[in-house]
Amino acid sequence: MAAIDESFTLMENMAPLRIVIVGHVDHGKSTLIGRLLHDTNSLDEGKLEYVQAVCQKRGVPFEWAFLLDALQAERDQNITIDTCQIWFQSARRPYVIIDAPGHKEFLKNMITGAAGADAAVLLIAANEGVQEQSRRHAYLLQMLGIKELVVLVNKMDLVDHDEAVFDAIETEYRAFLTQIGLVPRVFVPISARQGSNIATHDEEHFDWYEGPTVIEALDGFLARAAVDDQPLRFPIQDVYRFDDRRILAGRIEAGALKVGDRLVFAPSRKGAIIKSIERWRDAPEGEESDVLDRAVAGESIGITLDEQIFVERGHVASHDEDAPTLTTRLEASVFWMGPGNLEVGRTYRLKLTTQEVECKVVNIRRVIDAGTLDIEGALREHLERDDVAEVEIETSAPIAVDLVKMTEATSRFVLVDEYDVAGGGIITGAEPVAPIEATLGLGRITSRERRQRNGHRGAVVWVQTDTGSPRIFERLERALFQRGIQTVWLDEADPGPISSALTRAGLVVIASYPEAGPPLVAAEETSIVIDLRSQSSDESRRPVQGLDASTLTQSVVDYVLPLLRPRSQP
Amino acid sequence: MKAAILPPEVVNVEPQLHRYSPDTSRPDYSHLDALESQSIFILREAFNRFDKVANLWSIGKDSSVLLWLIRKAFFGHIPMPCVHVDTTYKIPEMIAFRDELARQWGFDLVVGKNEEALAAGTTFPQGTADRVQCCSMLKRDGLQQVFDEHGYEAVILGIRRDEEGTRAKERYFSPRDKAFQWNFRDQPPELWDQFKTDFAPGTHLRIHPLLHWTEVNIWEYIDRERIPVVDVYFARNGRRYRSLGCAPCTSPVLSSAQTVPEIIEELRHTRVSERSTRAQDQESEDAFERLRASGYM
């Protein structure tokens, strides 16, 4: 840095546009990025010479891709391991390039890279044409909501710069993209290795091409639009009690709020008025403090309220007239990143903004082959790594959501399996909850206090019988009641929502379950399943036996009682 | 090659106003708003998800910005301990600055030292260790000792993706195993700001709230917010430090930049990488990668 290098000036005071570069393995992503860096004069001084020297020392031909290889393993194997981010700039603006590897585990890496991108570059090698991954990548970009993209047809030097080859690829790929609703800005024929049409037009080889260079194409992208004109979504991240003030902290995900606005919080549906917007040091010391009484999407702020209502992490503030949907039943497009399978009926954790609930996939509607758009014929009970599907999900407690066409941030969720984020999804449908489910059990009395008072946990005892006759239910209700259990028999066609609410109120609900299996109830509560049918399919659900109604009731009670005892956990 | 750095005169942790853009001609720094908001979001996630979280503070410009962002995120408070892994080879002015800032801003300073390695006298340059081995002993092992002693589950670090190739591959929430190893081949997916906050017992998380900032952004933010930084970043006798490390392995660069705007102007015209002044990176082709995979910051 001894001297100021006048040949190079970093763009001032501009946010970079984030572009993800995707494409089939070996279609030339790293070569393209190496070229972009070099041709825009963005490489560190001496980097090119250094890599050339290393290649010479090792006796391998120089590759542009080597400029990006940060890891020894990448240089050794000539592959890109994991997503990487690189800064460069055109004459118009700065960019961050996200390089998403195309080899195995591409889905996890590509999603990680593309989820945060403003725009995408799809790369297709002219000599190999449109490949399965070319289509899969496009399908996922569309799922992730990326609308700005260009397609680069690379390695044109390997097909003698033939316009007909380029046209055929454009026709084929454009047809596929149209099917999934993507409209690329432009197709550019290039040779990354030669540097053709990257920063400058290669007139010699491409006299037939009059469109933009890669750089010109990138400069045509629009940044993602601001979302501050949408309905307000302010998920609470944490509640702080610093300096005797109770501050609700979070990031505004959509819309705007101002002092004096009346907010309503999901799922409690309680409301209060914004007293102040909190930011630490609105203006540097010594300057007039310019207190802003308004905040918009993207800002991490804090607010105080005029009333001390109960609010905690995971609650979502909105304006009264534009509240999100409270639901326990979702329809979603999901992608699964593994490592294990997604199993129907297994419990996962669902995280959406700062909300977190347990959930089950109750039905896989259809599995889509993203490479062909074919719908898989056979019904499936699981998803494997890299699968894309439309599913129905049930959550253990109500969450506040929006549909993807309305508000992106509150329509996207991830699924956590054990310790790992294993899947993601976009909400396409949501059934609003019955009001009782949303409002019951959200007071200040904790379930622990209820357990101590009652001497037992809140729970649902799911009983399935051959006849559906009320006899056994009436007997069971009476028998448990006589043993001091606060219990109620619920004869409901759809017992899920009400059971959930009643168990949160500390009661033991007795109910029969639908054919599809017991619904998911509030996660902290016990669900006890007893199948008394003579032809039970599942031995694990038949813990009790009895010869007649009275001994049967007794053995059910003996089985259930120990399970209702409060456990030591809080 | 090493410029003689004068011993600390008066350590001033108040922002010295002549180092920053004057009120009347402050540039438009609104592009920093999004970076700041994202970092605050990450810091609040870290604080909410982990009971035992510490901020690793190297006293350099990045960790000064990080400390400032922590105050922003928590409305003027620093609600977590700040750990400094002291190699004892730091530039003396840094230590004086450290102690004074901790006193004035009122946070819990935890100083870790690999006393064993220091006592054994094997460290670079006097001992038998080379630069990379020395880094591994004093910083990596030093950090692990503090971790074991205090039982931290997560540590916040001010690394950035634009610093160096292996850091470009990092996640905001990055798991490390029991032996501190970083498995860069199998990193967790990270999308829509849903981070990996669940982990098996014995492992821990590295949290990187500044990953998306660049070196110039850091200085722009220092200028905008008037964040105090160690004086050795400013040119004295024609040299200044661009990146701060241990004295034996860090060299100053030729520079006349005496103010933050002058540093920004200088950086806007350089294509020399930031860590080129850190000698341990240059020991071999993959020196820094090996350091990081084994648990270095």
Coordinates of C-alpha atoms in Angstrom, one line a residue, chain A residues 243-481:
Chain A
D243 CA -32.6 1.4 32.8
D244 CA -36.1 0.6 34.2
R245 CA -37.7 0.7 30.8
R246 CA -39.3 -2.3 29.1
I247 CA -38.1 -2.2 25.5
L248 CA -39.5 -4.6 22.9
A249 CA -36.6 -5.2 20.4
G250 CA -36.9 -6.5 16.9
R251 CA -36.4 -5.8 13.2
I252 CA -39.3 -4.5 11.1
E253 CA -39.7 -7.1 8.4
A254 CA -42.3 -5.3 6.4
G255 CA -44.2 -2.0 6.5
A256 CA -43.6 0.9 8.9
L257 CA -44.6 2.1 12.3
K258 CA -44.7 5.4 14.2
V259 CA -45.2 6.7 17.7
G260 CA -48.9 6.8 18.5
D261 CA -49.8 3.8 16.3
R262 CA -52.0 1.2 17.9
L263 CA -50.3 -2.2 17.6
V264 CA -51.9 -5.6 18.0
F265 CA -49.8 -8.6 18.9
A266 CA -50.1 -12.2 17.5
P267 CA -50.9 -14.7 18.9
S268 CA -52.3 -13.0 22.0
R269 CA -54.3 -10.4 20.0
K270 CA -53.6 -7.9 22.8
G271 CA -53.2 -4.3 21.8
A272 CA -51.3 -1.2 22.9
I273 CA -50.0 2.1 21.6
I274 CA -46.4 2.9 20.8
K275 CA -45.1 5.3 23.3
S276 CA -41.6 5.7 21.9
I277 CA -39.2 4.3 19.3
E278 CA -35.9 3.5 20.9
R279 CA -32.5 3.7 19.1
W280 CA -29.2 4.1 21.0
R281 CA -27.7 7.5 20.1
D282 CA -29.8 8.8 17.2
A283 CA -27.1 11.2 16.4
P284 CA -23.4 11.3 17.3
E285 CA -22.5 13.2 20.4
G286 CA -22.4 16.9 20.2
E287 CA -25.0 17.1 17.5
E288 CA -28.7 18.0 17.8
S289 CA -30.4 14.7 18.6
D290 CA -32.7 14.1 15.7
V291 CA -35.3 11.8 17.2
L292 CA -37.2 10.0 14.6
D293 CA -40.7 9.0 15.5
R294 CA -41.0 6.6 12.6
A295 CA -39.3 3.4 11.6
V296 CA -39.5 1.4 8.4
A297 CA -38.8 -2.1 7.1
G298 CA -35.2 -3.3 7.6
E299 CA -34.6 -1.3 10.8
S300 CA -33.5 -3.1 14.0
I301 CA -35.2 -0.9 16.6
G302 CA -36.9 -1.0 20.0
I303 CA -40.2 0.3 21.1
T304 CA -42.0 1.0 24.4
L305 CA -45.7 0.8 24.9
D306 CA -48.3 2.9 26.8
E307 CA -49.6 -0.2 28.5
Q308 CA -47.7 -3.1 30.2
I309 CA -49.3 -6.0 28.2
F310 CA -47.6 -9.4 28.1
V311 CA -45.3 -9.6 25.0
E312 CA -42.4 -12.0 24.5
R313 CA -40.1 -13.2 21.8
G314 CA -42.0 -14.7 18.9
H315 CA -45.0 -12.4 19.2
V316 CA -45.6 -10.4 16.0
A317 CA -46.9 -6.8 16.0
S318 CA -49.0 -5.5 13.2
H319 CA -51.7 -2.8 12.8
D320 CA -55.2 -3.9 13.7
E321 CA -56.6 -3.7 10.2
D322 CA -53.8 -5.7 8.5
A323 CA -53.0 -8.5 10.9
P324 CA -51.3 -11.7 9.8
T325 CA -53.2 -15.0 9.7
L326 CA -53.0 -17.0 12.9
T327 CA -52.8 -20.7 12.0
T328 CA -51.9 -24.2 13.0
R329 CA -52.5 -25.7 9.6
L330 CA -50.4 -24.7 6.6
E331 CA -49.9 -25.6 3.0
A332 CA -46.3 -25.1 1.8
S333 CA -43.7 -25.7 -0.9
V334 CA -40.7 -27.2 0.9
F335 CA -37.2 -28.2 0.0
W336 CA -35.4 -30.8 2.1
M337 CA -31.6 -30.5 2.7
G338 CA -31.2 -33.6 4.9
P339 CA -29.1 -35.3 6.1
G340 CA -31.9 -37.7 7.2
N341 CA -35.2 -38.0 5.5
L342 CA -38.3 -35.9 6.3
E343 CA -40.9 -38.4 7.6
V344 CA -44.6 -37.7 7.6
G345 CA -45.8 -37.7 11.2
R346 CA -42.4 -37.0 12.8
T347 CA -42.0 -33.9 15.0
Y348 CA -39.8 -31.1 13.8
R349 CA -39.3 -27.5 15.0
L350 CA -40.6 -24.8 12.7
K351 CA -38.9 -21.4 12.8
L352 CA -40.5 -18.5 11.1
T353 CA -39.1 -15.0 11.8
T354 CA -38.6 -15.2 15.6
Q355 CA -41.5 -17.6 16.1
E356 CA -40.7 -21.2 17.0
V357 CA -43.1 -24.1 17.3
E358 CA -43.2 -27.9 17.0
C359 CA -44.8 -29.2 13.8
K360 CA -45.5 -32.4 11.8
V361 CA -45.9 -32.8 8.1
V362 CA -49.2 -34.5 7.9
N363 CA -49.4 -35.1 4.2
I364 CA -47.1 -34.9 1.2
R365 CA -49.4 -33.8 -1.6
R366 CA -46.9 -34.1 -4.4
V367 CA -43.2 -34.4 -5.0
I368 CA -41.9 -32.4 -7.9
D369 CA -39.0 -33.3 -10.0
A370 CA -37.5 -29.8 -10.3
G371 CA -35.3 -31.0 -13.2
T372 CA -38.3 -32.0 -15.4
L373 CA -41.2 -30.4 -13.5
D374 CA -42.8 -33.9 -13.5
I375 CA -45.0 -34.8 -10.6
E376 CA -44.1 -38.1 -9.0
G377 CA -46.9 -40.6 -9.4
A378 CA -46.5 -42.7 -6.2
L379 CA -47.6 -41.3 -2.9
R380 CA -44.8 -40.8 -0.5
E381 CA -44.5 -40.9 3.3
H382 CA -41.0 -39.2 3.3
L383 CA -38.8 -36.7 1.5
E384 CA -35.2 -37.4 0.7
R385 CA -32.3 -34.9 0.6
D386 CA -32.7 -32.4 -2.4
D387 CA -36.4 -33.2 -2.8
V388 CA -38.9 -30.5 -3.5
A389 CA -42.6 -31.0 -2.6
E390 CA -45.9 -29.5 -1.7
V391 CA -47.0 -30.5 1.8
E392 CA -49.5 -29.9 4.6
I393 CA -48.1 -29.0 8.0
E394 CA -49.7 -28.9 11.4
T395 CA -48.1 -26.9 14.2
S396 CA -48.4 -27.4 18.0
A397 CA -49.4 -23.8 18.7
P398 CA -50.8 -21.0 16.5
I399 CA -48.2 -19.0 14.5
A400 CA -48.6 -15.7 12.7
V401 CA -48.0 -16.1 8.9
D402 CA -48.7 -14.5 5.5
L403 CA -48.9 -16.1 2.1
V404 CA -45.8 -15.8 0.0
K405 CA -47.6 -13.6 -2.6
M406 CA -48.4 -11.1 0.2
T407 CA -45.4 -10.7 2.5
E408 CA -42.2 -12.7 1.9
A409 CA -40.6 -12.4 5.4
T410 CA -43.6 -13.9 7.2
S411 CA -44.2 -16.6 4.6
R412 CA -40.8 -18.3 4.8
F413 CA -39.8 -20.9 7.4
V414 CA -37.2 -23.4 8.1
L415 CA -37.6 -26.9 9.6
V416 CA -35.1 -28.0 12.3
D417 CA -34.4 -31.7 12.7
E418 CA -32.5 -32.3 16.0
Y419 CA -29.7 -29.7 15.9
D420 CA -29.8 -28.8 12.2
V421 CA -31.7 -26.6 9.9
A422 CA -32.8 -29.4 7.5
G423 CA -35.4 -27.9 5.3
G424 CA -37.1 -24.7 4.2
G425 CA -40.5 -23.8 3.0
I426 CA -42.8 -21.1 1.5
I427 CA -46.3 -20.8 2.7
T428 CA -48.9 -21.0 0.0
G429 CA -52.0 -21.6 2.2
A430 CA -53.0 -21.2 5.8
E431 CA -56.2 -22.1 7.6
P432 CA -57.1 -19.5 10.3
V433 CA -57.4 -20.9 13.8
A434 CA -60.6 -21.0 15.8
P435 CA -60.5 -18.0 18.2
I436 CA -60.5 -20.2 21.3
E437 CA -57.2 -21.8 20.3
A438 CA -55.5 -18.5 20.0
T439 CA -56.7 -16.9 23.2
L440 CA -57.0 -19.7 25.8
G441 CA -54.0 -20.4 28.0
L442 CA -52.1 -17.3 27.3
G443 CA -52.6 -15.6 30.7
R444 CA -50.0 -15.1 33.3
I445 CA -50.6 -18.3 35.2
T446 CA -47.9 -20.8 34.1
S447 CA -48.5 -24.4 33.3
R448 CA -46.2 -25.2 36.2
E449 CA -48.5 -23.4 38.6
R450 CA -51.5 -25.2 37.2
R451 CA -49.7 -28.5 37.6
Q452 CA -48.9 -27.8 41.3
R453 CA -52.5 -26.8 42.0
N454 CA -54.0 -29.8 40.2
G455 CA -51.4 -32.3 41.1
H456 CA -51.3 -33.5 37.5
R457 CA -50.3 -32.3 34.1
G458 CA -52.7 -31.1 31.4
A459 CA -53.0 -33.9 28.8
V460 CA -55.1 -35.5 26.2
V461 CA -56.0 -39.2 26.6
W462 CA -56.8 -40.3 23.1
V463 CA -58.9 -43.4 23.0
Q464 CA -60.0 -45.3 20.0
T465 CA -62.7 -48.0 20.3
D466 CA -64.4 -50.4 17.9
T467 CA -67.9 -49.1 18.4
G468 CA -67.4 -45.4 19.2
S469 CA -69.9 -46.0 22.0
P470 CA -69.9 -43.3 24.7
R471 CA -69.8 -45.9 27.5
I472 CA -66.1 -46.3 27.9
F473 CA -65.6 -42.5 27.7
E474 CA -68.2 -41.9 30.4
R475 CA -66.7 -44.5 32.7
L476 CA -63.2 -43.3 32.1
E477 CA -64.2 -39.7 32.8
R478 CA -65.9 -40.7 36.1
A479 CA -63.0 -43.0 37.2
L480 CA -60.4 -40.3 36.6
F481 CA -62.5 -37.7 38.3

